[in-house]
JSON list of C-alpha atoms in Angstrom, two decimals:
[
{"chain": "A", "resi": 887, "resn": "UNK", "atom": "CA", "xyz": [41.87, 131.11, -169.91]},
{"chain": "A", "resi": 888, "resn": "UNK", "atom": "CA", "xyz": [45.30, 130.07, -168.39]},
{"chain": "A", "resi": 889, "resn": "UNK", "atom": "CA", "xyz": [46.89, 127.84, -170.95]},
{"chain": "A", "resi": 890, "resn": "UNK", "atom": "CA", "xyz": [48.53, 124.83, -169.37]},
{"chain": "A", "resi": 891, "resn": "UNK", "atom": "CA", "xyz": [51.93, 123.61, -170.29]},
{"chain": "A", "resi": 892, "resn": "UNK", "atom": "CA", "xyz": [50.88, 121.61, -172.92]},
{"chain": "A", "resi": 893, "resn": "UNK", "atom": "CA", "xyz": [48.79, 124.28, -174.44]},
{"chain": "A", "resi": 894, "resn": "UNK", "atom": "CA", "xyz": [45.07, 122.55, -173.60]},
{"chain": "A", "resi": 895, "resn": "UNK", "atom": "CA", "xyz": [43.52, 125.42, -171.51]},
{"chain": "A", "resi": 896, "resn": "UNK", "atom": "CA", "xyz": [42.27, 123.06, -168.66]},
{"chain": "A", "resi": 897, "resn": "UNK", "atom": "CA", "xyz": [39.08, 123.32, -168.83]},
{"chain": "A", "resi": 898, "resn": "UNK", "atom": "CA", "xyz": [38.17, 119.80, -168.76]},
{"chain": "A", "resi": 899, "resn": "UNK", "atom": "CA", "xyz": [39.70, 119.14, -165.21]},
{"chain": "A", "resi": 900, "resn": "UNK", "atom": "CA", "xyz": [37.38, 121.92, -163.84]},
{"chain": "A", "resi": 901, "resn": "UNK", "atom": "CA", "xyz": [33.88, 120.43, -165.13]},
{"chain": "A", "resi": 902, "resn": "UNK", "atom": "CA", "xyz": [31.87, 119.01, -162.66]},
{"chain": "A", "resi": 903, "resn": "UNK", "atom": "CA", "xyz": [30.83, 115.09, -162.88]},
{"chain": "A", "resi": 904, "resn": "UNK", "atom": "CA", "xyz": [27.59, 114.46, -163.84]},
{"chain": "A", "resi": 905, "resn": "UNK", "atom": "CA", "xyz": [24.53, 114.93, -161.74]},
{"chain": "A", "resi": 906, "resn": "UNK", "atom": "CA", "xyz": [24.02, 111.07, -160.73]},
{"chain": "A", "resi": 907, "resn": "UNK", "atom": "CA", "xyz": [27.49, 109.97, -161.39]},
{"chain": "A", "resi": 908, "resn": "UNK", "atom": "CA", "xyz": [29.05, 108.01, -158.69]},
{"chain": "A", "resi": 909, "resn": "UNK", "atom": "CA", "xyz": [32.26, 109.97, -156.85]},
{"chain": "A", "resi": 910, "resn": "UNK", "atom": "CA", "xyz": [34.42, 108.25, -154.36]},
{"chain": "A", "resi": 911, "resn": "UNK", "atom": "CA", "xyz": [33.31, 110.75, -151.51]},
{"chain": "A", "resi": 912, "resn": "UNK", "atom": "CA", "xyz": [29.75, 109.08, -152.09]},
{"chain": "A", "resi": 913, "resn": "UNK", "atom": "CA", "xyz": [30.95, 105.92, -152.64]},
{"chain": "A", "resi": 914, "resn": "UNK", "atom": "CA", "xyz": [33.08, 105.44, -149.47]},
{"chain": "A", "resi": 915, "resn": "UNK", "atom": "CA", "xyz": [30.29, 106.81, -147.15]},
{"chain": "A", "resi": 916, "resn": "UNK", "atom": "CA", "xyz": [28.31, 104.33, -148.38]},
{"chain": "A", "resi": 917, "resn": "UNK", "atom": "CA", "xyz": [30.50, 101.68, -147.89]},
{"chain": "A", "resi": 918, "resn": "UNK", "atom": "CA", "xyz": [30.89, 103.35, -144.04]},
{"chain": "A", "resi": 919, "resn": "UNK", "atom": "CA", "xyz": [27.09, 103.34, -143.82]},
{"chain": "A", "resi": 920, "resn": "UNK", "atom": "CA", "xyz": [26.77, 99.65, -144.68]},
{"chain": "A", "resi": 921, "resn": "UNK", "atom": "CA", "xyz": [29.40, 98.44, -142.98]},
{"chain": "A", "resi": 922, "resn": "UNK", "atom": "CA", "xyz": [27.26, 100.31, -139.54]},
{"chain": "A", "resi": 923, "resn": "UNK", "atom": "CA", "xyz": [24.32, 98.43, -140.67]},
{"chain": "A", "resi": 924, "resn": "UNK", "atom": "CA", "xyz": [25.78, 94.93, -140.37]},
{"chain": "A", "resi": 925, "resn": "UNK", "atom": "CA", "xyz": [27.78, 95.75, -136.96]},
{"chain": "A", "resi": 926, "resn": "UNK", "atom": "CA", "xyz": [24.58, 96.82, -135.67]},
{"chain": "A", "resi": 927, "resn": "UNK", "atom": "CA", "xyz": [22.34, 93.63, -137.19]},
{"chain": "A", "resi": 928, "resn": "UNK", "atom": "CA", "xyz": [25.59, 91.46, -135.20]},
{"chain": "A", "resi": 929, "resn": "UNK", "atom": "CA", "xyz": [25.07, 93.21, -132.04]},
{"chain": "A", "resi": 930, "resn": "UNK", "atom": "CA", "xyz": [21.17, 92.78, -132.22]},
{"chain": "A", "resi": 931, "resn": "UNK", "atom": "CA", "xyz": [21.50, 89.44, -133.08]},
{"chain": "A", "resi": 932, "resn": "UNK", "atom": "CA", "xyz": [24.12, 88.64, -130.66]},
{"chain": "A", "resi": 933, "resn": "UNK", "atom": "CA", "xyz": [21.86, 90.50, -127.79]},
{"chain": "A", "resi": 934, "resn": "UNK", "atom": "CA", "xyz": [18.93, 88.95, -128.55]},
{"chain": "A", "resi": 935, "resn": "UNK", "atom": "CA", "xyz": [20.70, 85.69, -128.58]},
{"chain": "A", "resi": 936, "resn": "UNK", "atom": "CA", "xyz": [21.93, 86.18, -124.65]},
{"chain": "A", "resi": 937, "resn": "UNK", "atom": "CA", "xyz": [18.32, 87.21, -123.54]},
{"chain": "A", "resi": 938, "resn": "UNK", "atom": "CA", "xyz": [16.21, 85.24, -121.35]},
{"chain": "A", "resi": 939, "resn": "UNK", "atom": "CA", "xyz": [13.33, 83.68, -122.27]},
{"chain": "A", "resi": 940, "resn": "UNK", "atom": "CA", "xyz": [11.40, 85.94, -119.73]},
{"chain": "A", "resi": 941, "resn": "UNK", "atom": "CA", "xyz": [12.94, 88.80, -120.89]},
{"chain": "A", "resi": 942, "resn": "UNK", "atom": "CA", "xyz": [16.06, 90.02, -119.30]},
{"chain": "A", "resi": 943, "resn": "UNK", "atom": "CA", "xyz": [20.15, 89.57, -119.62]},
{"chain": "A", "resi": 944, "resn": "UNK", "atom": "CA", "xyz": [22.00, 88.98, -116.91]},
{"chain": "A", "resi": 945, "resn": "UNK", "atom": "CA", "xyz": [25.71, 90.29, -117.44]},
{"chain": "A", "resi": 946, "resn": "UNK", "atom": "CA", "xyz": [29.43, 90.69, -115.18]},
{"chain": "A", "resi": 947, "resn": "UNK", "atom": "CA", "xyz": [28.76, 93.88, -113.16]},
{"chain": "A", "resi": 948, "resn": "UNK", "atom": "CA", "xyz": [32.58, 95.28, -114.10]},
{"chain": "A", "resi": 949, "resn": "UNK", "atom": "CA", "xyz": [33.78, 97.18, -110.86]},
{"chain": "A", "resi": 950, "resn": "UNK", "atom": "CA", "xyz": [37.01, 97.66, -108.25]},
{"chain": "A", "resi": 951, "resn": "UNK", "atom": "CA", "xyz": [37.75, 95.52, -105.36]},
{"chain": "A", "resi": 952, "resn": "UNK", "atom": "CA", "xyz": [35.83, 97.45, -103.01]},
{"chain": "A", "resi": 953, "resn": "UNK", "atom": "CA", "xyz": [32.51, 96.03, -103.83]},
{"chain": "A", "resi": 954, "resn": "UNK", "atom": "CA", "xyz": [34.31, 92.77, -102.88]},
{"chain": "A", "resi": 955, "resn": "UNK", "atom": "CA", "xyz": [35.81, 93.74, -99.76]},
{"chain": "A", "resi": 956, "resn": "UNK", "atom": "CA", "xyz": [32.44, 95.27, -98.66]},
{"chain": "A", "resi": 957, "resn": "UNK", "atom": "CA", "xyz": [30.83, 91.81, -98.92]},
{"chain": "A", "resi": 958, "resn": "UNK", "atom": "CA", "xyz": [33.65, 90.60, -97.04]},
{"chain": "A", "resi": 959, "resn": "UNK", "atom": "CA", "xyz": [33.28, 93.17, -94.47]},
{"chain": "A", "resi": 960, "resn": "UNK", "atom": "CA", "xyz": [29.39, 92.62, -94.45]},
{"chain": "A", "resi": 961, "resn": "UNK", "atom": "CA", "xyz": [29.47, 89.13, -93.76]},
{"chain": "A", "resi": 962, "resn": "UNK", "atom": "CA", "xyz": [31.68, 89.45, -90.85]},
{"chain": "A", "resi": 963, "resn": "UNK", "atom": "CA", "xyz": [29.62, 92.53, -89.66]},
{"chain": "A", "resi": 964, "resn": "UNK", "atom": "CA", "xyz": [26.44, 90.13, -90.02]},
{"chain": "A", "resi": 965, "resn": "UNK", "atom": "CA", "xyz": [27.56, 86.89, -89.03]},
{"chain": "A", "resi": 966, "resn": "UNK", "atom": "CA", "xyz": [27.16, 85.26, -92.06]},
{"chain": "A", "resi": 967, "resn": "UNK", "atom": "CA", "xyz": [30.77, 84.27, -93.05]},
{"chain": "A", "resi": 968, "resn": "UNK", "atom": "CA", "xyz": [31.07, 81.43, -95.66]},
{"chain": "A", "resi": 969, "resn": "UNK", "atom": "CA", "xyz": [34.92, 80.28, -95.99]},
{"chain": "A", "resi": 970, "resn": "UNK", "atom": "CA", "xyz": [34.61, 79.11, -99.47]},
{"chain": "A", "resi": 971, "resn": "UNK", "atom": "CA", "xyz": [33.52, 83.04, -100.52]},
{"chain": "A", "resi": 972, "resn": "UNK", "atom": "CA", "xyz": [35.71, 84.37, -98.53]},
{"chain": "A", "resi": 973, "resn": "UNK", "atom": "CA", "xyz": [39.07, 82.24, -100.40]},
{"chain": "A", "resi": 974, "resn": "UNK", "atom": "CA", "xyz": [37.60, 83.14, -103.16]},
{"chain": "A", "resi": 975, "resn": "UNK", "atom": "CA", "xyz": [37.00, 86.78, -102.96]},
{"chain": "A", "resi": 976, "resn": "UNK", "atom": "CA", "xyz": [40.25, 87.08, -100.94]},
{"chain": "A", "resi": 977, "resn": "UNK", "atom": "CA", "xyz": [41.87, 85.19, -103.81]},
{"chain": "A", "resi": 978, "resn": "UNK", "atom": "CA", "xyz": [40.50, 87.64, -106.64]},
{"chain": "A", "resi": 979, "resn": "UNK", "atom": "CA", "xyz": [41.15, 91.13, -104.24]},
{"chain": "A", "resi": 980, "resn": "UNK", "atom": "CA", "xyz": [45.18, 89.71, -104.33]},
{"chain": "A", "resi": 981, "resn": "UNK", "atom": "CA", "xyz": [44.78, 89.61, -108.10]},
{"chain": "A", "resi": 982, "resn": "UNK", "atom": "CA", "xyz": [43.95, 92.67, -108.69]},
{"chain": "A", "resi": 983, "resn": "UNK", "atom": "CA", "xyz": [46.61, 94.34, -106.99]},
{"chain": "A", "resi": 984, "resn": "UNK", "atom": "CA", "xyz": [49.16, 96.72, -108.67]},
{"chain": "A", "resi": 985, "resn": "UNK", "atom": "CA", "xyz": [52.65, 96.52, -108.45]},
{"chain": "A", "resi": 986, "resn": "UNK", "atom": "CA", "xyz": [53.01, 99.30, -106.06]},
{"chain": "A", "resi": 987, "resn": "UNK", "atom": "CA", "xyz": [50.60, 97.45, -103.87]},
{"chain": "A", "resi": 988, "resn": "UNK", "atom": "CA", "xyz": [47.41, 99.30, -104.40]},
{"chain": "A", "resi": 989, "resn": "UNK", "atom": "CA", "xyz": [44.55, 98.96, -105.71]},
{"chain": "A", "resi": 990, "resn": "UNK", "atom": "CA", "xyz": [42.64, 101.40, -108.49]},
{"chain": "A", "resi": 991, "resn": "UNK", "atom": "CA", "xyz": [39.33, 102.02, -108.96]},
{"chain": "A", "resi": 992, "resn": "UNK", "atom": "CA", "xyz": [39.32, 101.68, -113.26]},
{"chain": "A", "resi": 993, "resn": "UNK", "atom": "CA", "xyz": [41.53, 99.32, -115.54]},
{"chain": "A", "resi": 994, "resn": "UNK", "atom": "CA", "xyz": [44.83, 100.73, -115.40]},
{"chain": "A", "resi": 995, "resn": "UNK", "atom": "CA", "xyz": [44.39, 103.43, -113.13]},
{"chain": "A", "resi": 996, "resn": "UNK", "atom": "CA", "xyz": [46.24, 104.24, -110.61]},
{"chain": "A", "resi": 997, "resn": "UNK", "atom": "CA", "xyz": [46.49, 103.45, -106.65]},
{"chain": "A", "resi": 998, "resn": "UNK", "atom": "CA", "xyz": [43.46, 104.72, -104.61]},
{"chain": "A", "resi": 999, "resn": "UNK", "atom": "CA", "xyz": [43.31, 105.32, -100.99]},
{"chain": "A", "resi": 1000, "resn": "UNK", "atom": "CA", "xyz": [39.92, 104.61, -100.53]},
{"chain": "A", "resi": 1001, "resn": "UNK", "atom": "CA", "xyz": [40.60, 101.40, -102.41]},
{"chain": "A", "resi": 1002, "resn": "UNK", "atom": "CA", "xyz": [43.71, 100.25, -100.75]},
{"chain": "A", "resi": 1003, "resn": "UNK", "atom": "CA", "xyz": [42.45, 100.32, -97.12]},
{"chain": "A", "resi": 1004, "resn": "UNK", "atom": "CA", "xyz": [39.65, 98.34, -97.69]},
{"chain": "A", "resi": 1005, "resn": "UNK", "atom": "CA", "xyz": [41.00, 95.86, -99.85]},
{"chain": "A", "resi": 1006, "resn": "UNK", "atom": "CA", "xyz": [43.33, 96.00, -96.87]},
{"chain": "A", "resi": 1007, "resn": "UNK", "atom": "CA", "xyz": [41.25, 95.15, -94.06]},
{"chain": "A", "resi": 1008, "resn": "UNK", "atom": "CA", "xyz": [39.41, 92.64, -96.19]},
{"chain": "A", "resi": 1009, "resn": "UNK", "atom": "CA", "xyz": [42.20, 90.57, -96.39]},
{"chain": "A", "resi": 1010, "resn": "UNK", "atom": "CA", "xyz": [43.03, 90.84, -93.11]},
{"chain": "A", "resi": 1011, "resn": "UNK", "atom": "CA", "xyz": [39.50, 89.04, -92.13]},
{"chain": "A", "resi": 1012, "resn": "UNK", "atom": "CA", "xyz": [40.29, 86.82, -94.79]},
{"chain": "A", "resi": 1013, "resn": "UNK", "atom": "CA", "xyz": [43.74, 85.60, -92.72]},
{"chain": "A", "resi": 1014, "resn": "UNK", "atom": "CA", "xyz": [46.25, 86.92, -94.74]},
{"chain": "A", "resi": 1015, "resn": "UNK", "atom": "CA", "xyz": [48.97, 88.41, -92.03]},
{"chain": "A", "resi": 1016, "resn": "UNK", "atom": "CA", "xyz": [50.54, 91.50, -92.52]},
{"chain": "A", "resi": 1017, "resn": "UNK", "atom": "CA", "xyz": [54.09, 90.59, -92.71]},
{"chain": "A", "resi": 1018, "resn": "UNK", "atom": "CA", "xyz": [53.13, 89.28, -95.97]},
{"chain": "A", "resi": 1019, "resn": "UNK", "atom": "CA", "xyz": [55.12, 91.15, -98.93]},
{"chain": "A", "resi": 1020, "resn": "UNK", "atom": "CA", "xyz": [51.90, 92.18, -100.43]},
{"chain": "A", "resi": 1021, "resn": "UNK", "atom": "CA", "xyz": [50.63, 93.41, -97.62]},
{"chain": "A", "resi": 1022, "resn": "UNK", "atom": "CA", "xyz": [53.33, 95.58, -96.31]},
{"chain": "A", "resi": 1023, "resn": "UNK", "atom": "CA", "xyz": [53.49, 96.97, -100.17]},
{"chain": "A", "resi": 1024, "resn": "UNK", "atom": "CA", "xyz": [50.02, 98.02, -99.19]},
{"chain": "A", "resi": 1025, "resn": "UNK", "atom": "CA", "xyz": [50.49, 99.31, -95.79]},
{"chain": "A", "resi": 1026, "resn": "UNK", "atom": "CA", "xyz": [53.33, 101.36, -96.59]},
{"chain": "A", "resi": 1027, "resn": "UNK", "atom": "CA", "xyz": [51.59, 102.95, -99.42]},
{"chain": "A", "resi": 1028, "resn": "UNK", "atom": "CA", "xyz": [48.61, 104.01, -97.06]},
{"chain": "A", "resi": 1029, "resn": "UNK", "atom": "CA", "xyz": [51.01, 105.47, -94.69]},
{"chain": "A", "resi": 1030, "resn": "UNK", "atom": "CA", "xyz": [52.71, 107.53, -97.20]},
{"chain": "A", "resi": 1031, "resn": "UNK", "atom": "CA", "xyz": [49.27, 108.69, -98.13]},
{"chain": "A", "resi": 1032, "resn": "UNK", "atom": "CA", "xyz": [48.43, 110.12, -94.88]},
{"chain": "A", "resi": 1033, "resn": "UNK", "atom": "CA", "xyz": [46.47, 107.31, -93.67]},
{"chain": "A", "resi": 1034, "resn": "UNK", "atom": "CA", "xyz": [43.01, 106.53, -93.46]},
{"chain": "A", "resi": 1035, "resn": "UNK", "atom": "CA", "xyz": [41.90, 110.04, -92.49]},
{"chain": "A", "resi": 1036, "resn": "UNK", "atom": "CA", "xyz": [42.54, 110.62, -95.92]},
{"chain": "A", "resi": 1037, "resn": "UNK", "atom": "CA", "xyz": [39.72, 107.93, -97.18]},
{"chain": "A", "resi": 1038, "resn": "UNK", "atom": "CA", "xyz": [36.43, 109.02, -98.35]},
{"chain": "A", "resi": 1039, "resn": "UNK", "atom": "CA", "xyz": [33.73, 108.86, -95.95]},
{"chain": "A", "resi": 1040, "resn": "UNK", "atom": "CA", "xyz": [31.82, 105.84, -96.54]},
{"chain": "A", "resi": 1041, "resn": "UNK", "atom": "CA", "xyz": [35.66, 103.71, -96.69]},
{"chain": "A", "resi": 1042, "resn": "UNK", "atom": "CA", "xyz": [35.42, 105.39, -92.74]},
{"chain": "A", "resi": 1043, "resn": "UNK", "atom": "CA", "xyz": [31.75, 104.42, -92.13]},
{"chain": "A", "resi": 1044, "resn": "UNK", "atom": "CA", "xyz": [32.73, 100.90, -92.65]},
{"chain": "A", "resi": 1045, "resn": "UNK", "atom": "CA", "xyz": [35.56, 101.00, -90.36]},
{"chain": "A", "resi": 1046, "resn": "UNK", "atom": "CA", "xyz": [33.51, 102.61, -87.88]},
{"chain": "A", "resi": 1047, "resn": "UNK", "atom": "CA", "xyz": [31.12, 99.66, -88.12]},
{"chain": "A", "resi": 1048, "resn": "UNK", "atom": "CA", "xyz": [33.50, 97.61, -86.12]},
{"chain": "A", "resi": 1049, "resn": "UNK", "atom": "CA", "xyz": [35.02, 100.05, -83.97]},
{"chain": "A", "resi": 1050, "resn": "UNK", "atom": "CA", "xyz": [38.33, 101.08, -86.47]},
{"chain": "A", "resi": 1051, "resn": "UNK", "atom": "CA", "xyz": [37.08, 104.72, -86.40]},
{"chain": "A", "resi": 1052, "resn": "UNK", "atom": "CA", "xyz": [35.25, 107.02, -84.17]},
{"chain": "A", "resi": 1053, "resn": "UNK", "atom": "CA", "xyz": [31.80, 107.62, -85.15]},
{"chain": "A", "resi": 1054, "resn": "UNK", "atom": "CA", "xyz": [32.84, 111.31, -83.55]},
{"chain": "A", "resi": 1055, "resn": "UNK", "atom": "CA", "xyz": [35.30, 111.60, -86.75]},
{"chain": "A", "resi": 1056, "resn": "UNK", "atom": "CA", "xyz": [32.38, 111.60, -89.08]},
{"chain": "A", "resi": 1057, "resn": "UNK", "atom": "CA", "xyz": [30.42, 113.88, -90.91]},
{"chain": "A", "resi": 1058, "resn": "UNK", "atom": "CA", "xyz": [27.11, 115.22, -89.13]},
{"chain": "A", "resi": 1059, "resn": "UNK", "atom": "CA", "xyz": [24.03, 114.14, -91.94]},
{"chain": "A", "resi": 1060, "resn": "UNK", "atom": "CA", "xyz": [22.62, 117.88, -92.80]},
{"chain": "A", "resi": 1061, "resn": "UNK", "atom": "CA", "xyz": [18.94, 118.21, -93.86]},
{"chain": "A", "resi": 1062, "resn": "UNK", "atom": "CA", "xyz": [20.31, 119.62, -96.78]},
{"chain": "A", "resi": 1063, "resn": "UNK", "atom": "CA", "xyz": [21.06, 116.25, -98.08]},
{"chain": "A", "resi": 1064, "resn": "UNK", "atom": "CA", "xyz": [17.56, 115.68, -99.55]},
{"chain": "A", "resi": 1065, "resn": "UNK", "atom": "CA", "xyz": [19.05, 118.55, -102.58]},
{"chain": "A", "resi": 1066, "resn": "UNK", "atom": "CA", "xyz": [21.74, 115.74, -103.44]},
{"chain": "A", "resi": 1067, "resn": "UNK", "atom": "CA", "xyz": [21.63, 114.26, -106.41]},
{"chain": "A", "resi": 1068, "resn": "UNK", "atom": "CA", "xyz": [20.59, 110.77, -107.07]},
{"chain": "A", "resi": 1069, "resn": "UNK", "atom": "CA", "xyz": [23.91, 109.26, -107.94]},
{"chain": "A", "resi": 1070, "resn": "UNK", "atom": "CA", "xyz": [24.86, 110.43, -103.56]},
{"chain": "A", "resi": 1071, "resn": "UNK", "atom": "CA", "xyz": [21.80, 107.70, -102.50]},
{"chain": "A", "resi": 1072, "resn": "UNK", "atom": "CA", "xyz": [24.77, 104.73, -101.43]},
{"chain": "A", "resi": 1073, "resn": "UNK", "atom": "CA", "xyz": [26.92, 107.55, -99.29]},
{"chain": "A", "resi": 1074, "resn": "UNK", "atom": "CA", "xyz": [23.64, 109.05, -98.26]},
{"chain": "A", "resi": 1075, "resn": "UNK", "atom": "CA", "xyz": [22.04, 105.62, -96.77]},
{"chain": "A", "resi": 1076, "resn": "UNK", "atom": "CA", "xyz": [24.70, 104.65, -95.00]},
{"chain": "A", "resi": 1077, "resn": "UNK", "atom": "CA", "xyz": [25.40, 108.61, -93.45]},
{"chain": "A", "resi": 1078, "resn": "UNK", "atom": "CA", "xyz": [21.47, 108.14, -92.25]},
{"chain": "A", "resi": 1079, "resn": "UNK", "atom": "CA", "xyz": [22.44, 104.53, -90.60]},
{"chain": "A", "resi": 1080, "resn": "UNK", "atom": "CA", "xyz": [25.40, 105.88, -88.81]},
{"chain": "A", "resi": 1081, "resn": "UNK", "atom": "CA", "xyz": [23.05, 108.13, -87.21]},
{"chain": "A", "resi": 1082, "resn": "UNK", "atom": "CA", "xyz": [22.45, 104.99, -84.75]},
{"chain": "A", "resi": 1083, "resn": "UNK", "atom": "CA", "xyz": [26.08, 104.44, -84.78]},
{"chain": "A", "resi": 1084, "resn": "UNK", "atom": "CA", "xyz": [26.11, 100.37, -85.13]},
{"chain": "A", "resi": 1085, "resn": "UNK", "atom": "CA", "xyz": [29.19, 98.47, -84.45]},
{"chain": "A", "resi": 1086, "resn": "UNK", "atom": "CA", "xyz": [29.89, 95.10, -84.40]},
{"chain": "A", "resi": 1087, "resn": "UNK", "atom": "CA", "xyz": [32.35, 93.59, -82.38]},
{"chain": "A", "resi": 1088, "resn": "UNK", "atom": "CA", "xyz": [36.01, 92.44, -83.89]},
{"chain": "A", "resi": 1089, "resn": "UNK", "atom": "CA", "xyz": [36.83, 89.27, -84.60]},
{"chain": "A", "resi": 1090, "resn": "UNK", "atom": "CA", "xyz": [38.31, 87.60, -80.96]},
{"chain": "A", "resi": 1091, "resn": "UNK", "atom": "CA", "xyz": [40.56, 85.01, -82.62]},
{"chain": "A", "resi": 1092, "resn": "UNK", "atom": "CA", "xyz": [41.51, 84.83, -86.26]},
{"chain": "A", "resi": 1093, "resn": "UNK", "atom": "CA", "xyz": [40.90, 82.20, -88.77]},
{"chain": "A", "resi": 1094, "resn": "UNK", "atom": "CA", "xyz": [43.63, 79.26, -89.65]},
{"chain": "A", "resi": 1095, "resn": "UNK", "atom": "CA", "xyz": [44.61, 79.91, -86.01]},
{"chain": "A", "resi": 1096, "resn": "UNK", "atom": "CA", "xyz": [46.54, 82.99, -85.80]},
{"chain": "A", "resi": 1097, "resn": "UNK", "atom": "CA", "xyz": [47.14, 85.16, -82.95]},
{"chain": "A", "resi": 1098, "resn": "UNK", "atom": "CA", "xyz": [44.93, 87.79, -81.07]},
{"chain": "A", "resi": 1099, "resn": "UNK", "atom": "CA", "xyz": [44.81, 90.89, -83.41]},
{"chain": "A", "resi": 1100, "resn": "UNK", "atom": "CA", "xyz": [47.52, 93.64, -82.83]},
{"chain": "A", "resi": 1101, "resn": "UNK", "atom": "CA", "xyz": [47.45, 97.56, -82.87]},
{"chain": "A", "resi": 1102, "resn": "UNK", "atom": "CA", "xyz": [47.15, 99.21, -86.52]},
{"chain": "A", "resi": 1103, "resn": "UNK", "atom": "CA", "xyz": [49.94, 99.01, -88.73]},
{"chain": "A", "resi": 1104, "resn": "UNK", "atom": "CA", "xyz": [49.50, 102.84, -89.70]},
{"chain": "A", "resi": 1105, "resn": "UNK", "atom": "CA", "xyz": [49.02, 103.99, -85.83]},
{"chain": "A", "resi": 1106, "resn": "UNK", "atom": "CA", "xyz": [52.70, 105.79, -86.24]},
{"chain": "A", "resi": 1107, "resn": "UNK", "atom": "CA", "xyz": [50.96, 108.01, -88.97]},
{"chain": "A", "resi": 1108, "resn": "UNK", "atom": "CA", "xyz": [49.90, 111.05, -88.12]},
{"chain": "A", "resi": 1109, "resn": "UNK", "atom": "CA", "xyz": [49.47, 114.05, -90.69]},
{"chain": "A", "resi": 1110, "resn": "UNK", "atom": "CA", "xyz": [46.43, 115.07, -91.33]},
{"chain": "A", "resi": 1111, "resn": "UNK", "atom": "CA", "xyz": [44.63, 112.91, -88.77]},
{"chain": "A", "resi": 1112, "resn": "UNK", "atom": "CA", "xyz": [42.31, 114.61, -87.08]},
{"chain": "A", "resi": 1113, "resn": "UNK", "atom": "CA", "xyz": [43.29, 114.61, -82.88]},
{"chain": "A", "resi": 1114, "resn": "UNK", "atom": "CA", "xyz": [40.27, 112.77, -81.38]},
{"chain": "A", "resi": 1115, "resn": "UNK", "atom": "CA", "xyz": [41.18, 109.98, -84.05]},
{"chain": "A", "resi": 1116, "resn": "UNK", "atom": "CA", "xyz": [42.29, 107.13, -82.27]},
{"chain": "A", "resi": 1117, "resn": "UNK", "atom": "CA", "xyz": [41.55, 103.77, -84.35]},
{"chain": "A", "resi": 1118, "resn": "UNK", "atom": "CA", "xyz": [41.76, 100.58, -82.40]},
{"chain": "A", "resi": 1119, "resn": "UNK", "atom": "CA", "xyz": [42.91, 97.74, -83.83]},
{"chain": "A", "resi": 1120, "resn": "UNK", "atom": "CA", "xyz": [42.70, 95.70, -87.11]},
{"chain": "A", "resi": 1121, "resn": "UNK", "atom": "CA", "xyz": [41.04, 93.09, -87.25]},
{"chain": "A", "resi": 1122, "resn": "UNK", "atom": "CA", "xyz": [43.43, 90.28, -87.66]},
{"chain": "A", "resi": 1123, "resn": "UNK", "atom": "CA", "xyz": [47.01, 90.48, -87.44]}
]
């Protein structure tokens, strides 16, 4: 053996602890262990706690703006318009609005296209004029974007609902579609309902009595539109 500086030959520090003996390795996973039990006891508790007597939980659905400004737009398209909802989604669309003046589609993300427009056009039924800072924010951002050619597909479906884009500028619905996976079914209904090409007319007059609607604010943008593309007007000035 090696002697040590002290002349012991170190052969105590190399024994092994005895078989049963405690080591901190074992004794910090335990402590990890335990400490998982009781977080997950809390969260059982806690869950059980919010559930209803007949056996479900009703919870925040946590999204983007565009499920709100699709309500928006399907009220209008149906009829159905409530001004109470309408402040009030219009009110929580404008919080949610990055500095840039976009919107994203995650916390913290960043500006979407997809996003923008319709958060866009909802406030636009909901009154708000586009001369307003926030809104021009917005508008210029889609412009530098390319415009709405640029959306996805179903943002364009909706627009095409009320006569903002040609049906004619949308995808054909292949048979093939039936291979797509489940998470396609909401881009996948509404493809199969343009087939009948709905449309709704525009609003004639604008709430809080402002004028007649006027042409696009993103009609000067051009790249990458495709040429039959001629959108009509917004609805609301």
């Amino acid at each position: 053996m090696t002697a040590t500086t002290d002349g012991s030959t170190g052969a105590a520090d190399l024994r092994a602890a005895p078989a049963g003996e405690p080591t901190d390795t074992t004794t910090a996973a335990d402590d990890v262990l335990a400490a998982a039990r009781r977080a997950a006891e809390r969260s059982v508790e806690h869950l059980l706690g919010r559930q209803d007597e007949q056996g479900w939980w009703k919870g925040d659905l946590a999204t983007n703006v565009t499920m709100d400004a699709e309500d928006l737009l399907l009220r209008q398209f149906l009829g159905i318009q409530d001004p109470a909802t309408i402040e009030a989604t219009a009110r929580f669309i404008r919080g949610e609005q990055l500095g840039d003046g976009t919107w994203a589609t995650f916390y913290e993300g960043p500006g979407d296209l997809s996003a923008t427009i319709e958060a866009y056009v909802a406030l636009r039924l909901a009154g708000d004029r586009p001369q307003d800072p926030h809104m021009v924010r917005a508008a210029g951002w889609v412009r530098e974007q390319g415009g709405i050619a640029g959306a996805r597909v179903f943002t364009r479906i909706w627009l095409a609902l009320f006569g903002w884009w040609k049906w004619d500028d949308l995808p054909e619905l292949p048979p093939e579609l039936m291979f797509l996976p489940r998470g396609c079914r909401s881009t996948s209904t509404t493809s199969a309902a343009g087939r009948g090409r709905p449309s709704s007319r525009s609003p004639s007059s604008p709430p809080r009595g402002r004028s007649a609607p006027r042409p696009s604010p993103w009609t000067s943008c051009t790249r990458t539109r495709p040429a039959r593309t001629r959108p009509s007007r917004w609805p609301l000035p």
